[in-house]
PDB file of C-alpha atoms in Angstrom:
ATOM      1  CA  GLU A  25       8.482 -13.622  -4.848  1.00 83.00           C
ATOM      2  CA  ARG A  26       5.684 -11.158  -5.617  1.00 88.00           C
ATOM      3  CA  ASN A  27       3.662  -9.909  -8.543  1.00 93.00           C
ATOM      4  CA  VAL A  28       3.698  -6.145  -9.040  1.00 96.00           C
ATOM      5  CA  ASN A  29       1.805  -4.069 -11.584  1.00 96.00           C
ATOM      6  CA  ILE A  30       3.343  -0.729 -12.507  1.00 97.00           C
ATOM      7  CA  ILE A  31       1.318   1.670 -14.618  1.00 97.00           C
ATOM      8  CA  PHE A  32       3.092   4.487 -16.423  1.00 97.00           C
ATOM      9  CA  PRO A  33       1.543   7.513 -18.075  1.00 97.00           C
ATOM     10  CA  GLU A  34       1.400   7.077 -21.843  1.00 97.00           C
ATOM     11  CA  VAL A  35       3.584  10.194 -22.100  1.00 95.00           C
ATOM     12  CA  GLU A  36       6.352  10.161 -19.528  1.00 92.00           C
ATOM     13  CA  THR A  37       7.425  13.556 -18.190  1.00 95.00           C
ATOM     14  CA  GLU A  38      10.094  14.895 -15.862  1.00 95.00           C
ATOM     15  CA  ASP A  39       9.495  14.502 -12.129  1.00 96.00           C
ATOM     16  CA  MET A  40       6.415  12.282 -12.308  1.00 97.00           C
ATOM     17  CA  ARG A  41       4.492  11.581  -9.115  1.00 96.00           C
ATOM     18  CA  ILE A  42       4.410   8.112  -7.546  1.00 98.00           C
ATOM     19  CA  LEU A  43       1.296   6.479  -6.127  1.00 98.00           C
ATOM     20  CA  PHE A  44       1.452   3.185  -4.254  1.00 98.00           C
ATOM     21  CA  PHE A  45      -1.881   1.401  -3.960  1.00 97.00           C
ATOM     22  CA  PHE A  46      -2.214  -1.541  -1.570  1.00 96.00           C
ATOM     23  CA  HIS A  47      -5.186  -3.848  -2.196  1.00 95.00           C
ATOM     24  CA  GLY A  48      -7.476  -5.247   0.465  1.00 91.00           C
ATOM     25  CA  LEU A  49      -8.120  -8.854   1.457  1.00 89.00           C
ATOM     26  CA  MET A  50      -8.686 -10.954  -1.664  1.00 92.00           C
ATOM     27  CA  PRO A  51      -9.183 -14.695  -2.207  1.00 91.00           C
ATOM     28  CA  GLU A  52      -6.240 -16.822  -3.274  1.00 92.00           C
ATOM     29  CA  GLY A  53      -6.212 -17.283  -7.032  1.00 89.00           C
ATOM     30  CA  SER A  54      -7.418 -13.761  -7.697  1.00 92.00           C
ATOM     31  CA  ASP A  55      -5.167 -11.194  -9.314  1.00 93.00           C
ATOM     32  CA  PRO A  56      -5.552  -8.313  -6.826  1.00 94.00           C
ATOM     33  CA  ALA A  57      -3.216  -5.790  -8.450  1.00 92.00           C
ATOM     34  CA  SER A  58      -4.641  -6.208 -11.961  1.00 93.00           C
ATOM     35  CA  GLN A  59      -8.226  -6.222 -10.712  1.00 93.00           C
ATOM     36  CA  ILE A  60      -7.731  -2.978  -8.760  1.00 93.00           C
ATOM     37  CA  ALA A  61      -5.894  -1.321 -11.668  1.00 94.00           C
ATOM     38  CA  SER A  62      -8.753  -2.155 -14.015  1.00 94.00           C
ATOM     39  CA  ALA A  63     -11.619  -1.398 -11.613  1.00 93.00           C
ATOM     40  CA  LEU A  64     -10.225   2.024 -10.690  1.00 94.00           C
ATOM     41  CA  ASP A  65      -9.171   2.860 -14.271  1.00 96.00           C
ATOM     42  CA  PHE A  66      -5.634   3.625 -13.146  1.00 97.00           C
ATOM     43  CA  GLN A  67      -4.298   4.044 -16.692  1.00 97.00           C
ATOM     44  CA  ASN A  68      -6.442   7.159 -17.184  1.00 97.00           C
ATOM     45  CA  PHE A  69      -5.410   8.396 -13.729  1.00 97.00           C
ATOM     46  CA  ALA A  70      -1.729   7.889 -14.589  1.00 98.00           C
ATOM     47  CA  ASN A  71      -2.161   9.794 -17.853  1.00 98.00           C
ATOM     48  CA  GLU A  72      -4.134  12.688 -16.372  1.00 97.00           C
ATOM     49  CA  TYR A  73      -1.931  13.244 -13.314  1.00 96.00           C
ATOM     50  CA  GLU A  74       1.462  12.227 -14.786  1.00 97.00           C
ATOM     51  CA  THR A  75       1.772   9.544 -12.136  1.00 97.00           C
ATOM     52  CA  VAL A  76       3.569   6.210 -11.913  1.00 98.00           C
ATOM     53  CA  ILE A  77       1.202   3.857 -10.075  1.00 98.00           C
ATOM     54  CA  ILE A  78       2.691   0.891  -8.246  1.00 98.00           C
ATOM     55  CA  LEU A  79       0.351  -1.947  -7.254  1.00 97.00           C
ATOM     56  CA  PRO A  80       2.172  -4.723  -5.410  1.00 97.00           C
ATOM     57  CA  GLU A  81       0.467  -7.979  -4.492  1.00 95.00           C
ATOM     58  CA  SER A  82       0.438  -9.165  -0.892  1.00 94.00           C
ATOM     59  CA  PRO A  83       1.459 -12.634   0.255  1.00 93.00           C
ATOM     60  CA  VAL A  84      -1.122 -15.400   0.690  1.00 93.00           C
ATOM     61  CA  TRP A  85      -2.154 -16.312   4.232  1.00 86.00           C
ATOM     62  CA  ASP A  86      -3.420 -19.705   5.311  1.00 89.00           C
ATOM     63  CA  LEU A  87      -5.668 -19.332   8.341  1.00 81.00           C
ATOM     64  CA  VAL A  88      -7.841 -22.195   9.632  1.00 79.00           C
ATOM     65  CA  GLY A  89      -8.167 -23.683   6.152  1.00 85.00           C
ATOM     66  CA  GLN A  90      -8.866 -20.369   4.406  1.00 88.00           C
ATOM     67  CA  ARG A  91      -6.317 -18.987   1.937  1.00 93.00           C
ATOM     68  CA  PHE A  92      -6.359 -15.308   1.004  1.00 91.00           C
ATOM     69  CA  HIS A  93      -4.168 -12.356   0.046  1.00 92.00           C
ATOM     70  CA  LEU A  94      -3.335 -10.055   2.964  1.00 89.00           C
ATOM     71  CA  TRP A  95      -0.383  -7.877   3.883  1.00 91.00           C
ATOM     72  CA  ASP A  96       1.879  -8.952   6.720  1.00 88.00           C
ATOM     73  CA  ILE A  97       0.373  -6.582   9.250  1.00 84.00           C
ATOM     74  CA  GLU A  98       0.861  -8.574  12.430  1.00 85.00           C
ATOM     75  CA  GLU A  99       3.212  -6.927  14.907  1.00 84.00           C
ATOM     76  CA  GLY A 100       6.800  -7.925  14.128  1.00 83.00           C
ATOM     77  CA  ALA A 101       5.920  -9.677  10.837  1.00 86.00           C
ATOM     78  CA  TYR A 102       5.893  -6.782   8.366  1.00 88.00           C
ATOM     79  CA  GLN A 103       9.609  -6.440   7.531  1.00 93.00           C
ATOM     80  CA  LYS A 104       9.323  -8.251   4.154  1.00 94.00           C
ATOM     81  CA  ASP A 105       6.460  -5.987   3.042  1.00 95.00           C
ATOM     82  CA  LEU A 106       8.437  -2.912   4.126  1.00 96.00           C
ATOM     83  CA  ALA A 107      11.445  -4.220   2.174  1.00 96.00           C
ATOM     84  CA  LEU A 108       9.214  -4.657  -0.889  1.00 96.00           C
ATOM     85  CA  TYR A 109       8.033  -1.033  -0.555  1.00 97.00           C
ATOM     86  CA  ASP A 110      11.620   0.203  -0.128  1.00 98.00           C
ATOM     87  CA  ASP A 111      12.887  -1.818  -3.099  1.00 97.00           C
ATOM     88  CA  LEU A 112      10.065  -0.752  -5.436  1.00 97.00           C
ATOM     89  CA  ARG A 113      10.471   2.900  -4.452  1.00 97.00           C
ATOM     90  CA  THR A 114      14.241   2.732  -5.032  1.00 97.00           C
ATOM     91  CA  CYS A 115      14.002   0.861  -8.355  1.00 96.00           C
ATOM     92  CA  VAL A 116      11.447   3.272  -9.819  1.00 97.00           C
ATOM     93  CA  ALA A 117      13.460   6.287  -8.632  1.00 96.00           C
ATOM     94  CA  ASN A 118      16.674   4.884 -10.157  1.00 96.00           C
ATOM     95  CA  GLU A 119      15.132   4.057 -13.528  1.00 94.00           C
ATOM     96  CA  PHE A 120      12.628   6.880 -14.184  1.00 95.00           C
ATOM     97  CA  SER A 121      12.282  10.614 -13.711  1.00 96.00           C
ATOM     98  CA  VAL A 122      10.094  10.738 -10.608  1.00 97.00           C
ATOM     99  CA  ASP A 123       9.751  13.169  -7.719  1.00 96.00           C
ATOM    100  CA  LEU A 124      10.104  11.216  -4.470  1.00 96.00           C
ATOM    101  CA  ASP A 125       8.826  14.268  -2.575  1.00 96.00           C
ATOM    102  CA  LYS A 126       5.412  13.655  -4.202  1.00 95.00           C
ATOM    103  CA  LEU A 127       5.062   9.982  -3.247  1.00 97.00           C
ATOM    104  CA  VAL A 128       1.563   9.123  -1.984  1.00 98.00           C
ATOM    105  CA  SER A 129       0.445   5.798  -0.561  1.00 97.00           C
ATOM    106  CA  SER A 130      -3.141   4.619  -0.586  1.00 96.00           C
ATOM    107  CA  GLY A 131      -5.005   1.449   0.193  1.00 94.00           C
ATOM    108  CA  PHE A 132      -8.307  -0.152   0.942  1.00 91.00           C
ATOM    109  CA  SER A 133      -9.186  -2.362   3.930  1.00 88.00           C
ATOM    110  CA  GLY A 134      -6.192  -4.680   4.497  1.00 89.00           C
ATOM    111  CA  GLY A 135      -4.143  -2.360   2.262  1.00 92.00           C
ATOM    112  CA  SER A 136      -5.035   0.524   4.547  1.00 91.00           C
ATOM    113  CA  LEU A 137      -3.917  -1.526   7.513  1.00 90.00           C
ATOM    114  CA  PHE A 138      -0.551  -1.855   5.774  1.00 92.00           C
ATOM    115  CA  ASN A 139      -0.561   1.921   5.248  1.00 94.00           C
ATOM    116  CA  THR A 140      -0.707   2.223   9.042  1.00 92.00           C
ATOM    117  CA  ILE A 141       2.588   0.296   9.082  1.00 92.00           C
ATOM    118  CA  LEU A 142       4.035   2.636   6.422  1.00 95.00           C
ATOM    119  CA  ILE A 143       2.957   5.717   8.373  1.00 94.00           C
ATOM    120  CA  SER A 144       4.573   4.311  11.511  1.00 93.00           C
ATOM    121  CA  GLN A 145       7.780   3.043   9.862  1.00 94.00           C
ATOM    122  CA  ARG A 146       8.352   5.098   6.680  1.00 97.00           C
ATOM    123  CA  ALA A 147       6.645   8.490   7.171  1.00 96.00           C
ATOM    124  CA  ASP A 148       9.855  10.213   6.059  1.00 97.00           C
ATOM    125  CA  THR A 149       9.349   8.737   2.548  1.00 97.00           C
ATOM    126  CA  LEU A 150       5.719   9.820   2.150  1.00 97.00           C
ATOM    127  CA  ALA A 151       4.166  13.092   0.969  1.00 97.00           C
ATOM    128  CA  ALA A 152       0.659  11.968   1.972  1.00 97.00           C
ATOM    129  CA  VAL A 153      -1.455   8.886   2.718  1.00 96.00           C
ATOM    130  CA  VAL A 154      -5.063   7.979   1.920  1.00 94.00           C
ATOM    131  CA  GLU A 155      -6.603   5.183   3.994  1.00 91.00           C
ATOM    132  CA  MET A 156      -9.997   3.758   3.065  1.00 86.00           C
ATOM    133  CA  SER A 157     -11.534   1.478   5.701  1.00 84.00           C
ATOM    134  CA  GLY A 158      -8.317   0.928   7.601  1.00 79.00           C
ATOM    135  CA  GLY A 159      -7.363   1.240  11.235  1.00 78.00           C
ATOM    136  CA  ALA A 160      -4.650   0.557  13.779  1.00 77.00           C
ATOM    137  CA  ASP A 161      -3.852  -1.521  16.850  1.00 69.00           C
ATOM    138  CA  LEU A 162      -6.351  -4.275  16.060  1.00 70.00           C
ATOM    139  CA  GLU A 163      -6.611  -7.360  18.226  1.00 75.00           C
ATOM    140  CA  VAL A 164      -7.551 -10.492  16.296  1.00 72.00           C
ATOM    141  CA  PRO A 165      -8.560 -13.805  17.901  1.00 69.00           C
ATOM    142  CA  LEU A 166      -6.019 -16.602  17.299  1.00 68.00           C
ATOM    143  CA  PHE A 167      -3.121 -14.110  17.229  1.00 73.00           C
ATOM    144  CA  GLU A 168      -0.939 -12.923  20.078  1.00 76.00           C
ATOM    145  CA  GLY A 169       0.369  -9.786  18.373  1.00 78.00           C
ATOM    146  CA  THR A 170      -1.453  -6.615  17.422  1.00 78.00           C
ATOM    147  CA  PHE A 171      -2.467  -6.082  13.783  1.00 79.00           C
ATOM    148  CA  ALA A 172      -1.412  -2.793  12.151  1.00 79.00           C
ATOM    149  CA  PRO A 173       0.431  -1.556  15.245  1.00 79.00           C
ATOM    150  CA  TYR A 174       0.648   2.222  15.287  1.00 86.00           C
ATOM    151  CA  GLN A 175       3.731   4.159  16.304  1.00 87.00           C
ATOM    152  CA  THR A 176       4.008   7.928  16.181  1.00 91.00           C
ATOM    153  CA  PRO A 177       5.526   8.789  12.772  1.00 91.00           C
ATOM    154  CA  SER A 178       8.989  10.332  12.535  1.00 92.00           C
ATOM    155  CA  THR A 179       7.520  13.303  10.654  1.00 94.00           C
ATOM    156  CA  ASP A 180       4.128  14.912  10.143  1.00 94.00           C
ATOM    157  CA  ILE A 181       2.367  14.095   6.877  1.00 94.00           C
ATOM    158  CA  PRO A 182      -1.167  14.761   5.661  1.00 95.00           C
ATOM    159  CA  ILE A 183      -3.440  11.736   5.976  1.00 92.00           C
ATOM    160  CA  LEU A 184      -6.984  11.360   4.647  1.00 91.00           C
ATOM    161  CA  LEU A 185      -8.924   8.727   6.569  1.00 87.00           C
ATOM    162  CA  VAL A 186     -12.130   7.437   4.988  1.00 87.00           C
ATOM    163  CA  SER A 187     -14.386   4.936   6.710  1.00 81.00           C
ATOM    164  CA  GLY A 188     -18.004   3.968   6.588  1.00 72.00           C
ATOM    165  CA  GLY A 189     -19.497   3.260   9.982  1.00 70.00           C
ATOM    166  CA  ASP A 190     -20.882   5.279  12.872  1.00 74.00           C
ATOM    167  CA  SER A 191     -18.817   3.238  15.333  1.00 72.00           C
ATOM    168  CA  ASP A 192     -15.511   3.520  13.430  1.00 63.00           C
ATOM    169  CA  ILE A 193     -12.754   4.969  15.615  1.00 59.00           C
ATOM    170  CA  TRP A 194      -9.609   6.712  14.374  1.00 54.00           C
TER     171      TRP A 194
END
């Protein structure tokens, strides 16, 4: 069971674009999708660019007494989040006039790590990806599997990678 915010342009048109935005790590009890939608003024973006914006909420992790929102990015654990993406994409396409060839996925931090999963597993459904402070193939203490494991995508897509440190590696 997940919360999902979907923002529609005030005037719906034919063949609207779709933008998925995946939030970063957030404390339990926050409302990540609503907070991101408000902070980034997504309603104006939706209106200006005739875009349906989909902001799903990640599951809550419990790690050494800390509870927080994070996508299931550990190797082998991301099937439910991929199913959520697939289902949301299909539902919006079945109910509204959207152009699936213009679907863009974006995310910040932990959301960008999930975009690495999307690039690896669902590149054929994406027109482009924007990753802000993401990465791939991360090793995290206390976990045996790799976080955000990268696999060569099935198709080439444009990707904008944005990060903020001199030692960041892509």
